[in-house]
Coordinates of C-alpha atoms and ligand atoms in Angstrom, one line a residue:
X1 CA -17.6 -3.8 -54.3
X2 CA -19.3 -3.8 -57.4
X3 CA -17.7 -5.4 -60.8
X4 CA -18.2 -3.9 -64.0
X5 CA -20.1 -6.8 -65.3
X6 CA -22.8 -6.4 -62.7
X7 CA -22.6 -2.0 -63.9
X8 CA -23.0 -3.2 -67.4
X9 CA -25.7 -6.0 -67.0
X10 CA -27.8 -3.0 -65.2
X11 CA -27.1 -0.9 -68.1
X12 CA -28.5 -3.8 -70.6
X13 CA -31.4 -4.4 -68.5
X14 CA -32.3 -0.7 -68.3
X15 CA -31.8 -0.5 -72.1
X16 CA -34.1 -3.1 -73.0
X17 CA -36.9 -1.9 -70.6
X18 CA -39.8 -1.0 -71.6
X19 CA -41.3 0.2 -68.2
X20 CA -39.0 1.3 -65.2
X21 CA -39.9 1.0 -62.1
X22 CA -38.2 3.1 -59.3
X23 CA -38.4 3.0 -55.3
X24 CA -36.7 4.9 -52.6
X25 CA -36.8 4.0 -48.9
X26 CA -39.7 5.0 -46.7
X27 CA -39.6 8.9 -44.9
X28 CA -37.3 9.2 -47.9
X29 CA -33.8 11.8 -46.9
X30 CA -32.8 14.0 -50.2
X31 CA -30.2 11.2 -51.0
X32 CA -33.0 9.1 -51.4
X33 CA -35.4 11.0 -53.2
X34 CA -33.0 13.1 -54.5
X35 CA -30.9 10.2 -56.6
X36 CA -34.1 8.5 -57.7
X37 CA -36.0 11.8 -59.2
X38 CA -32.2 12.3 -60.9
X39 CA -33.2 8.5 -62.4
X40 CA -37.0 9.4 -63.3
X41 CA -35.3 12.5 -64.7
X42 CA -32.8 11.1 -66.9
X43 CA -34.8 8.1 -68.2
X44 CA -37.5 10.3 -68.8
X45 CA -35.3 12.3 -71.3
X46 CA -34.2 9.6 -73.7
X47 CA -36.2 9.8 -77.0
X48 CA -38.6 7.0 -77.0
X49 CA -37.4 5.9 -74.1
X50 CA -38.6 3.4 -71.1
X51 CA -42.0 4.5 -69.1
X52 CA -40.9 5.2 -65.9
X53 CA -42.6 5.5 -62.5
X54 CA -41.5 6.3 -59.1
X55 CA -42.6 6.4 -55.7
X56 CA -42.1 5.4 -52.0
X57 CA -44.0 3.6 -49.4
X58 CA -45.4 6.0 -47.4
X59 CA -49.4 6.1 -46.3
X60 CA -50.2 8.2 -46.5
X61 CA -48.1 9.8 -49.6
X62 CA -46.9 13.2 -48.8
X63 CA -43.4 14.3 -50.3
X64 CA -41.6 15.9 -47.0
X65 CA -42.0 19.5 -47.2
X66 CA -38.4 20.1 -46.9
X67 CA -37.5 18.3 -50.5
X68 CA -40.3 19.5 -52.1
X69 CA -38.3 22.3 -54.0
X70 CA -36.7 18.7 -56.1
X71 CA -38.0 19.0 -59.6
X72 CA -40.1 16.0 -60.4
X73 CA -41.8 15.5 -57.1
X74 CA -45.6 16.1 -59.1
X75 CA -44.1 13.1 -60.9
X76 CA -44.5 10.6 -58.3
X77 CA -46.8 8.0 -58.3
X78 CA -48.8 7.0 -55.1
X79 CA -47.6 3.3 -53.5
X80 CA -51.1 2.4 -53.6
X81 CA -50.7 2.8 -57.7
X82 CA -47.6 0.9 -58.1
X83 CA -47.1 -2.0 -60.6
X84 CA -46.9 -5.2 -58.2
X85 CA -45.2 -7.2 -60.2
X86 CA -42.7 -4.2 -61.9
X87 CA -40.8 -6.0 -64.9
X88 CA -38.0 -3.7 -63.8
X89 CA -37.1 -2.2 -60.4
X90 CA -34.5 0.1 -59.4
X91 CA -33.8 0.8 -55.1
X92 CA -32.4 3.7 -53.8
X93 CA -30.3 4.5 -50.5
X94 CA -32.2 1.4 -48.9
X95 CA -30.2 -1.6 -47.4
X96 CA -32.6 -4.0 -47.2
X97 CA -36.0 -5.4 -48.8
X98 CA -37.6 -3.7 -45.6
X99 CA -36.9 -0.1 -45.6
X100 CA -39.4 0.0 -48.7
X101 CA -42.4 -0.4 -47.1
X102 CA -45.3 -1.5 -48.7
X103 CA -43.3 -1.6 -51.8
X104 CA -41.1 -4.3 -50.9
X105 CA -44.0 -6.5 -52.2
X106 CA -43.4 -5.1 -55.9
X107 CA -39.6 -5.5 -55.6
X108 CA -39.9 -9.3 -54.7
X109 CA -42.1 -10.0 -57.2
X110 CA -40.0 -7.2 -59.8
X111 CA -38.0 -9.5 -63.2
X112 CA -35.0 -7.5 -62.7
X113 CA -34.3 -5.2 -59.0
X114 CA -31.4 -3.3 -59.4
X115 CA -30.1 -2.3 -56.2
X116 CA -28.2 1.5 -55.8
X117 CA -26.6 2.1 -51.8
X118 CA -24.0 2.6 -49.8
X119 CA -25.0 1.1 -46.6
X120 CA -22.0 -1.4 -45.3
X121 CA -25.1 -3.4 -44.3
X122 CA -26.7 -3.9 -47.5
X123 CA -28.1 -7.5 -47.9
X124 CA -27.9 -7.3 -51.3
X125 CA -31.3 -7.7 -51.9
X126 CA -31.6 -7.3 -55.7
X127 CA -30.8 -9.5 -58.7
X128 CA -28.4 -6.4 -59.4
X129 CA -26.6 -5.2 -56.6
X130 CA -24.9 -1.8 -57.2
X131 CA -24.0 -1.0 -53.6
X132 CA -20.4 0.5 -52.6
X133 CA -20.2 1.2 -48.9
X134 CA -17.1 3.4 -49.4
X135 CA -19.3 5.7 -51.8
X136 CA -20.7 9.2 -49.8
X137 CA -24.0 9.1 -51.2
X138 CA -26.0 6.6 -53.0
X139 CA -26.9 10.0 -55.6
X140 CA -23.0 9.2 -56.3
X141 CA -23.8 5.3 -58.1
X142 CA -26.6 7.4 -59.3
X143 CA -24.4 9.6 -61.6
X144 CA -22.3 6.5 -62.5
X145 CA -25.3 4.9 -63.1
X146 CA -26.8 7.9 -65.2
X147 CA -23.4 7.7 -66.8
X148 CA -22.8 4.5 -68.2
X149 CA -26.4 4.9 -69.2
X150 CA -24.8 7.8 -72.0
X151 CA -27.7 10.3 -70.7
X152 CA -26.1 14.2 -70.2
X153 CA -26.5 15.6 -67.1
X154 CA -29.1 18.2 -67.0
X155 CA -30.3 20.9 -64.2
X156 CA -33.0 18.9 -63.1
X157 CA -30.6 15.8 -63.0
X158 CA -28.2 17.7 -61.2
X159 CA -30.5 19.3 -58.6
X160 CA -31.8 16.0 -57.0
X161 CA -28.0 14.1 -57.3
X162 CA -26.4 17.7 -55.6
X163 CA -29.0 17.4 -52.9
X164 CA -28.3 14.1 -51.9
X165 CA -24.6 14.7 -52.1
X166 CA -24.6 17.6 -49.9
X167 CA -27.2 15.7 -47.4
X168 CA -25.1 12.5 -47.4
X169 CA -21.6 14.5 -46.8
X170 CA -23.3 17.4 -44.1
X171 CA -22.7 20.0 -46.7
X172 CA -18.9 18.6 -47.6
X173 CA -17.9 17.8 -43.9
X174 CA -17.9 14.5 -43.2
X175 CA -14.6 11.9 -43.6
X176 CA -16.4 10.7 -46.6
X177 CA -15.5 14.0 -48.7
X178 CA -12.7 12.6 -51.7
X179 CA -11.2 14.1 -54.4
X180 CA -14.3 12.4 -56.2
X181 CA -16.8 13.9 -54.4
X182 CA -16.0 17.6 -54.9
X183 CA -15.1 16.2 -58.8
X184 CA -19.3 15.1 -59.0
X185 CA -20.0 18.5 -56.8
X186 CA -18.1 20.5 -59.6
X187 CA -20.0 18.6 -62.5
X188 CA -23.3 18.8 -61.1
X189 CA -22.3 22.7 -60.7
X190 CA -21.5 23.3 -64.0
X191 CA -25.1 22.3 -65.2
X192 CA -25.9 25.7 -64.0
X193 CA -27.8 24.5 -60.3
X194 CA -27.6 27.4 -57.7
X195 CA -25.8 25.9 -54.5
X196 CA -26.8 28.5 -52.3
X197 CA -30.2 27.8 -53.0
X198 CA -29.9 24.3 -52.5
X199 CA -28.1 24.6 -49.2
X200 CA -31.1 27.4 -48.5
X201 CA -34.0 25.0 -48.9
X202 CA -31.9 22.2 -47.0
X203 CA -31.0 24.0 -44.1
X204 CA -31.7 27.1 -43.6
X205 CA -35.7 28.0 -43.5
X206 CA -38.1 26.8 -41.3
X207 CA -41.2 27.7 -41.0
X208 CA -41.2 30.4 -37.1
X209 CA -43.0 27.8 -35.3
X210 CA -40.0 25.3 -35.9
X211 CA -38.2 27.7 -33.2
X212 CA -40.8 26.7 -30.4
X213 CA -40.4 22.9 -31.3
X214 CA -36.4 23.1 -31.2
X215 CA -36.9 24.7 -27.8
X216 CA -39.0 22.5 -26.2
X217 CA -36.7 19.9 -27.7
X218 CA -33.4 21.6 -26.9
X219 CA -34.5 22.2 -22.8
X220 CA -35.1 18.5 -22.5
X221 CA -31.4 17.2 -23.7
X222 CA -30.0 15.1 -21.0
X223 CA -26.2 14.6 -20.9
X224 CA -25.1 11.2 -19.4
X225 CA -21.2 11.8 -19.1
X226 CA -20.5 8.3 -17.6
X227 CA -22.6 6.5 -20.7
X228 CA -20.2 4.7 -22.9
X229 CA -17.8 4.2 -20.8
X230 CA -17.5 7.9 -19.8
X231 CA -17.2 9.1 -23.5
X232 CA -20.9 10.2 -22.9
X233 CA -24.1 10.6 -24.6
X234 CA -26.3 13.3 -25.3
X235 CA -30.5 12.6 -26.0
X236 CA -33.4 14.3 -26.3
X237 CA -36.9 13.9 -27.6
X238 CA -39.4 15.5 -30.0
X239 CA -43.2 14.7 -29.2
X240 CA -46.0 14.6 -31.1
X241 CA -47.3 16.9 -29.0
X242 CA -44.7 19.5 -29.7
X243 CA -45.1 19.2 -33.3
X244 CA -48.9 19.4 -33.1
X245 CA -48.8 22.4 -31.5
X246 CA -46.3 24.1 -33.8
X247 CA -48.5 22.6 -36.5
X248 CA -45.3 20.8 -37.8
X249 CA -44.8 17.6 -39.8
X250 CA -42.0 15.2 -38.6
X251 CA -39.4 15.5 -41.6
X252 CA -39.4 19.2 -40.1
X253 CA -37.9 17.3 -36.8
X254 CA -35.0 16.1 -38.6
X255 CA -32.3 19.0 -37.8
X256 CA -32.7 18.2 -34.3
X257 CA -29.9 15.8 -34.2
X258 CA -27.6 18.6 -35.7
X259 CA -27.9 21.0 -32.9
X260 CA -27.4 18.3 -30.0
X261 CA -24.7 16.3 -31.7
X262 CA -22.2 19.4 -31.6
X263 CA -22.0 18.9 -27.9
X264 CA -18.4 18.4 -26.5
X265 CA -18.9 15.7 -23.7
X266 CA -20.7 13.5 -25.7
X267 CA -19.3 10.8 -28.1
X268 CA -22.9 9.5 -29.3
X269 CA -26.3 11.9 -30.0
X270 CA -29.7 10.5 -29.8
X271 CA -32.8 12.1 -30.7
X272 CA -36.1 10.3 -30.4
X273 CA -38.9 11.5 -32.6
X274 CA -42.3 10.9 -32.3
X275 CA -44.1 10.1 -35.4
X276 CA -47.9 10.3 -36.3
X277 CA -48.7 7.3 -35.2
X278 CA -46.8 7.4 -32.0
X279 CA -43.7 5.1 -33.3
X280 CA -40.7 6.6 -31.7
X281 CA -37.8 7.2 -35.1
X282 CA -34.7 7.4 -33.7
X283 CA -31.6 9.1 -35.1
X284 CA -28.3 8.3 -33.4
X285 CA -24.9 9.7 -34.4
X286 CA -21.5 9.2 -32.9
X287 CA -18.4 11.3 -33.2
X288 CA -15.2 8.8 -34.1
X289 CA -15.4 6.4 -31.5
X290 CA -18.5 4.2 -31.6
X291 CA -20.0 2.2 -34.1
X292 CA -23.7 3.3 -34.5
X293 CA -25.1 1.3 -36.7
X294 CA -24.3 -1.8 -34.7
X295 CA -26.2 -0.6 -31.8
X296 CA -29.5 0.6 -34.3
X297 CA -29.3 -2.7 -36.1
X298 CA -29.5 -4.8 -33.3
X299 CA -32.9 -2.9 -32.2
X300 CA -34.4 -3.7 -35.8
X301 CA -32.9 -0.3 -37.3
X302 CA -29.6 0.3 -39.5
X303 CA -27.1 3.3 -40.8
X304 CA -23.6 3.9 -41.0
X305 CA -21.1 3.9 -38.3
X306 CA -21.4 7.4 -37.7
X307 CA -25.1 8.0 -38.5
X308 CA -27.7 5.2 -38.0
X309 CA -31.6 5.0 -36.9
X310 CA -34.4 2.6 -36.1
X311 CA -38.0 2.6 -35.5
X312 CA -39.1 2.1 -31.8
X313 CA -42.9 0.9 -30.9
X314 CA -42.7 2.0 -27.0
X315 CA -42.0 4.6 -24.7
X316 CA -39.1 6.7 -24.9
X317 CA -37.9 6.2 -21.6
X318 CA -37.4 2.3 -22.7
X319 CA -36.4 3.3 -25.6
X320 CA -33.3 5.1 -24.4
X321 CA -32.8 2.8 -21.9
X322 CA -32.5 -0.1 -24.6
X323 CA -29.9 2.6 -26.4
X324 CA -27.5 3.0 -23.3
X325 CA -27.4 -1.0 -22.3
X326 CA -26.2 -1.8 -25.6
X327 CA -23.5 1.7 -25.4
X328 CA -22.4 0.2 -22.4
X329 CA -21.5 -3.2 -24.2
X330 CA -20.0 -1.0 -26.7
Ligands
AMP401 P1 -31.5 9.6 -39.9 O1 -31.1 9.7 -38.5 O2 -32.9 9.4 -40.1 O3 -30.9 10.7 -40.7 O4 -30.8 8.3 -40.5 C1 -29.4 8.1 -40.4 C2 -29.1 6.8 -41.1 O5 -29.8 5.7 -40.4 C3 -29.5 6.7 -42.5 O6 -28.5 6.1 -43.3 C4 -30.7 5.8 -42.6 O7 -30.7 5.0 -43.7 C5 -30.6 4.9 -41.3 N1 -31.9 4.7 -40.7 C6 -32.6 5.6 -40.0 N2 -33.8 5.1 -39.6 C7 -33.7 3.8 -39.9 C8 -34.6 2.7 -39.7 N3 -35.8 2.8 -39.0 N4 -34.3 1.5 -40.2 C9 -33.1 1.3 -40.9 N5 -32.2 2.3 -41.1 C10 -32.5 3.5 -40.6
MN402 MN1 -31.2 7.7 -46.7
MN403 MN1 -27.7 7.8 -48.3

C-alpha cells in the first residue's frame, strides 16, 4: 500500500519538474495508454507548466488502432526520440522495469521514476512507488495522482482515465467494481465524455474482416475437460497467417479471449497470438479458481490472478503444453 508521504513526495517532485517524462508498458491496453495520455493531458494544461513527453517501446511505433480515438495520441513521441537519461519519469500499468521495452534504459538512468500500477507483482521498480494491487485500474492512482496534483478534470482527461477504467473492470463486471469505482466512473461522466461511444470504439467495431479471423480462431478452440484437475481449460490460437490474410494488426486479436473464456466447462482460457515477428503473446484468464498470474510468471510473463499473459519464443503446441504442466501443478 502506498503512504501518503510517498503520494506527496511524487506531487513535489512533479511540481518542481521542469521536463516530465512519461512511459507506458509495451503493446500498451487503454489502461495503459489511457492513464498516461490523462497525465500528458493534465500536465500539459497547467500554465507554465512542466514539458512533458510520452511514449512506449514499441518498434516500430504504431498506437493500436483500437485506442486511437484517445485524444493525445498525435502527442506521442517515438521511443527512438526519448530523453535517455529523463530527469523525471513516470510508469504506467507496468510491474516491472521489463515491460517497458526499450525504454527501460531511460527509466534506470531517470533522477526521479514514479511508479503508477496495480499489479500484486509489482517489484517496485521506481524511486516512487505508487502501486496499490487492490486498485481496478492503474487510470484509478492516475486520477488520485491528477488529484493531489490540484489539476480539474477535463474531457480529454476524462476520456483516457474512463477507458482504462472500463478496460480494467470488463465494462464494470469484474469483483474489482467498489463503491469507488463507479464514484471515479460518475466523475469522469460528469466532464461531459460520451460512454456509449467509448464502450463503441472499445468493443463493438471491427473492421468485416475481423469476422473471418474470429472464425478461423473460434473453430480451432480445444476443450481439455480433465486439465486442472477436471476444472478444464479452453485454448485456441490466432496466426499470423490469419491476420495477414484479413489484413489485420494484432491489437485487433485481443477480443479473442472474451469469446472463448465464456465457456462453461472451463475454469482457465488461453489464447495464443501470434505477433509480427512470430513471438507467440499469450493471454490466459481463469474464472475463480486458479491463480493465473502464477502460472504466466513463472514462463517469463505476469497479470493478475484472474487475467495474466507472457510472451512465448516457440511453437504453440509447446507453448500450451508448458501452460497445462504447470495447471496440472496448480
Ligand atoms: P492481456 O491478456 O494481454 O489482456 O493481459 C492480461 C494481463 O497480463 C495484463 O495485466 C498484462 O499486464 C499482463 N501481461 C500480458 N502479457 C504480459 C507479458 N508478456 N509480460 C508480463 N505481463 C503480461
Ligand atoms: Mn495493462
Ligand atoms: Mn491495468
Amino acid at each position: 500500500m502506498t503512504t501518503s508521504s510517498e503520494w506527496a513526495r511524487a506531487v513535489k517532485v512533479i511540481d518542481g519538474a521542469g521536463q516530465v517524462c512519461l512511459a507506458c508498458h509495451v503493446r500498451p491496453d487503454a489502461d495503459a495508454l489511457g492513464s498516461m495520455l490523462a497525465v500528458l493531458h493534465a500536465l500539459a494544461s497547467r500554465p507554465g507548466g512542466a514539458e512533458v513527453i510520452g511514449s512506449f517501446g514499441d518498434v516500430p511505433f504504431k498506437v493500436p488502432a483500437i485506442l486511437r480515438f484517445l485524444p493525445g495520441a498525435e502527442l506521442l513521441t517515438a521511443p527512438t526520440k526519448y530523453p535517455a537519461r529523463p530527469e523525471v519519469m513516470l510508469s504506467f500499468d507496468a510491474a516491472s522495469v521489463d515491460r517497458l521495452g526499450p525504454l527501460s534504459g531511460p527509466a534506470s538512468a531517470a533522477g526521479e521514476l514514479i511508479v503508477l500500477d496495480h499489479h500484486a507483482s509489482n517489484t517496485r521498480f521506481g524511486t516512487i512507488n505508487l502501486v496499490d494491487p487492490a486498485a481496478a485500474a492503474t487510470a484509478v492512482l492516475a486520477a488520485d495522482l491528477i488529484d493531489r496534483l490540484a489539476i480539474p478534470l477535463t474531457e480529454q482527461i476524462a476520456l483516457g482515465l474512463y477507458a482504462g477504467l472500463v478496460t480494467d473492470t470488463g465494462s464494470f463486471k469484474f469483483s474489482a467494481t467498489t463503491p469507488e469505482v463507479h464514484e471515479l466512473a460518475a466523475r469522469l461522466l460528469a466532464t461531459g465524455i460520451d460512454p456509449g461511444a467509448v464502450s463503441r470504439e472499445l468493443y463493438d467495431r471491427a473492421p468485416f474482416t475481423y469476422i473471418h479471423m474470429l472464425a478461423s480462431a473460434l473453430a480451432r478452440a480445444v476443450l481439455e475437460r480433465e486439465t486442472v484437475g477436471g476444472l478444464g481449460l479452453v485454448w485456441t490460437t490466432v496466426t499470423r497467417a490469419d491476420r495477414v490474410q484479413a489484413g489485420l494488426s494484432l491489437d485487433v486479436a485481443e477480443s479473442v479471449i472474451d469469446e472463448i473464456r465464456r465457456t462453461d466447462e472451463a475454469e482457465v482460457a488461453v489464447v495464443l497470438k501470434e505477433d509480427d515477428a512470430g513471438v507467440w503473446q499469450v493471454s490466459m484468464r481463469s474464472k475463480s479458481l486458479v491463480d493465473v498470474s502464477a502460472i504466466a510468471t513463472a514462463l517469463g510473463g505476469g497479470g493478475h490472478a484472474r487475467a495474466a499473459g507472457f510472451s512465448y519464443t516457440g511453437g504453440a503446441d509447446e507453448a500450451i503444453r508448458a501452460v497445462r504442466t504447470l495447471l496440472d501443478c496448480a
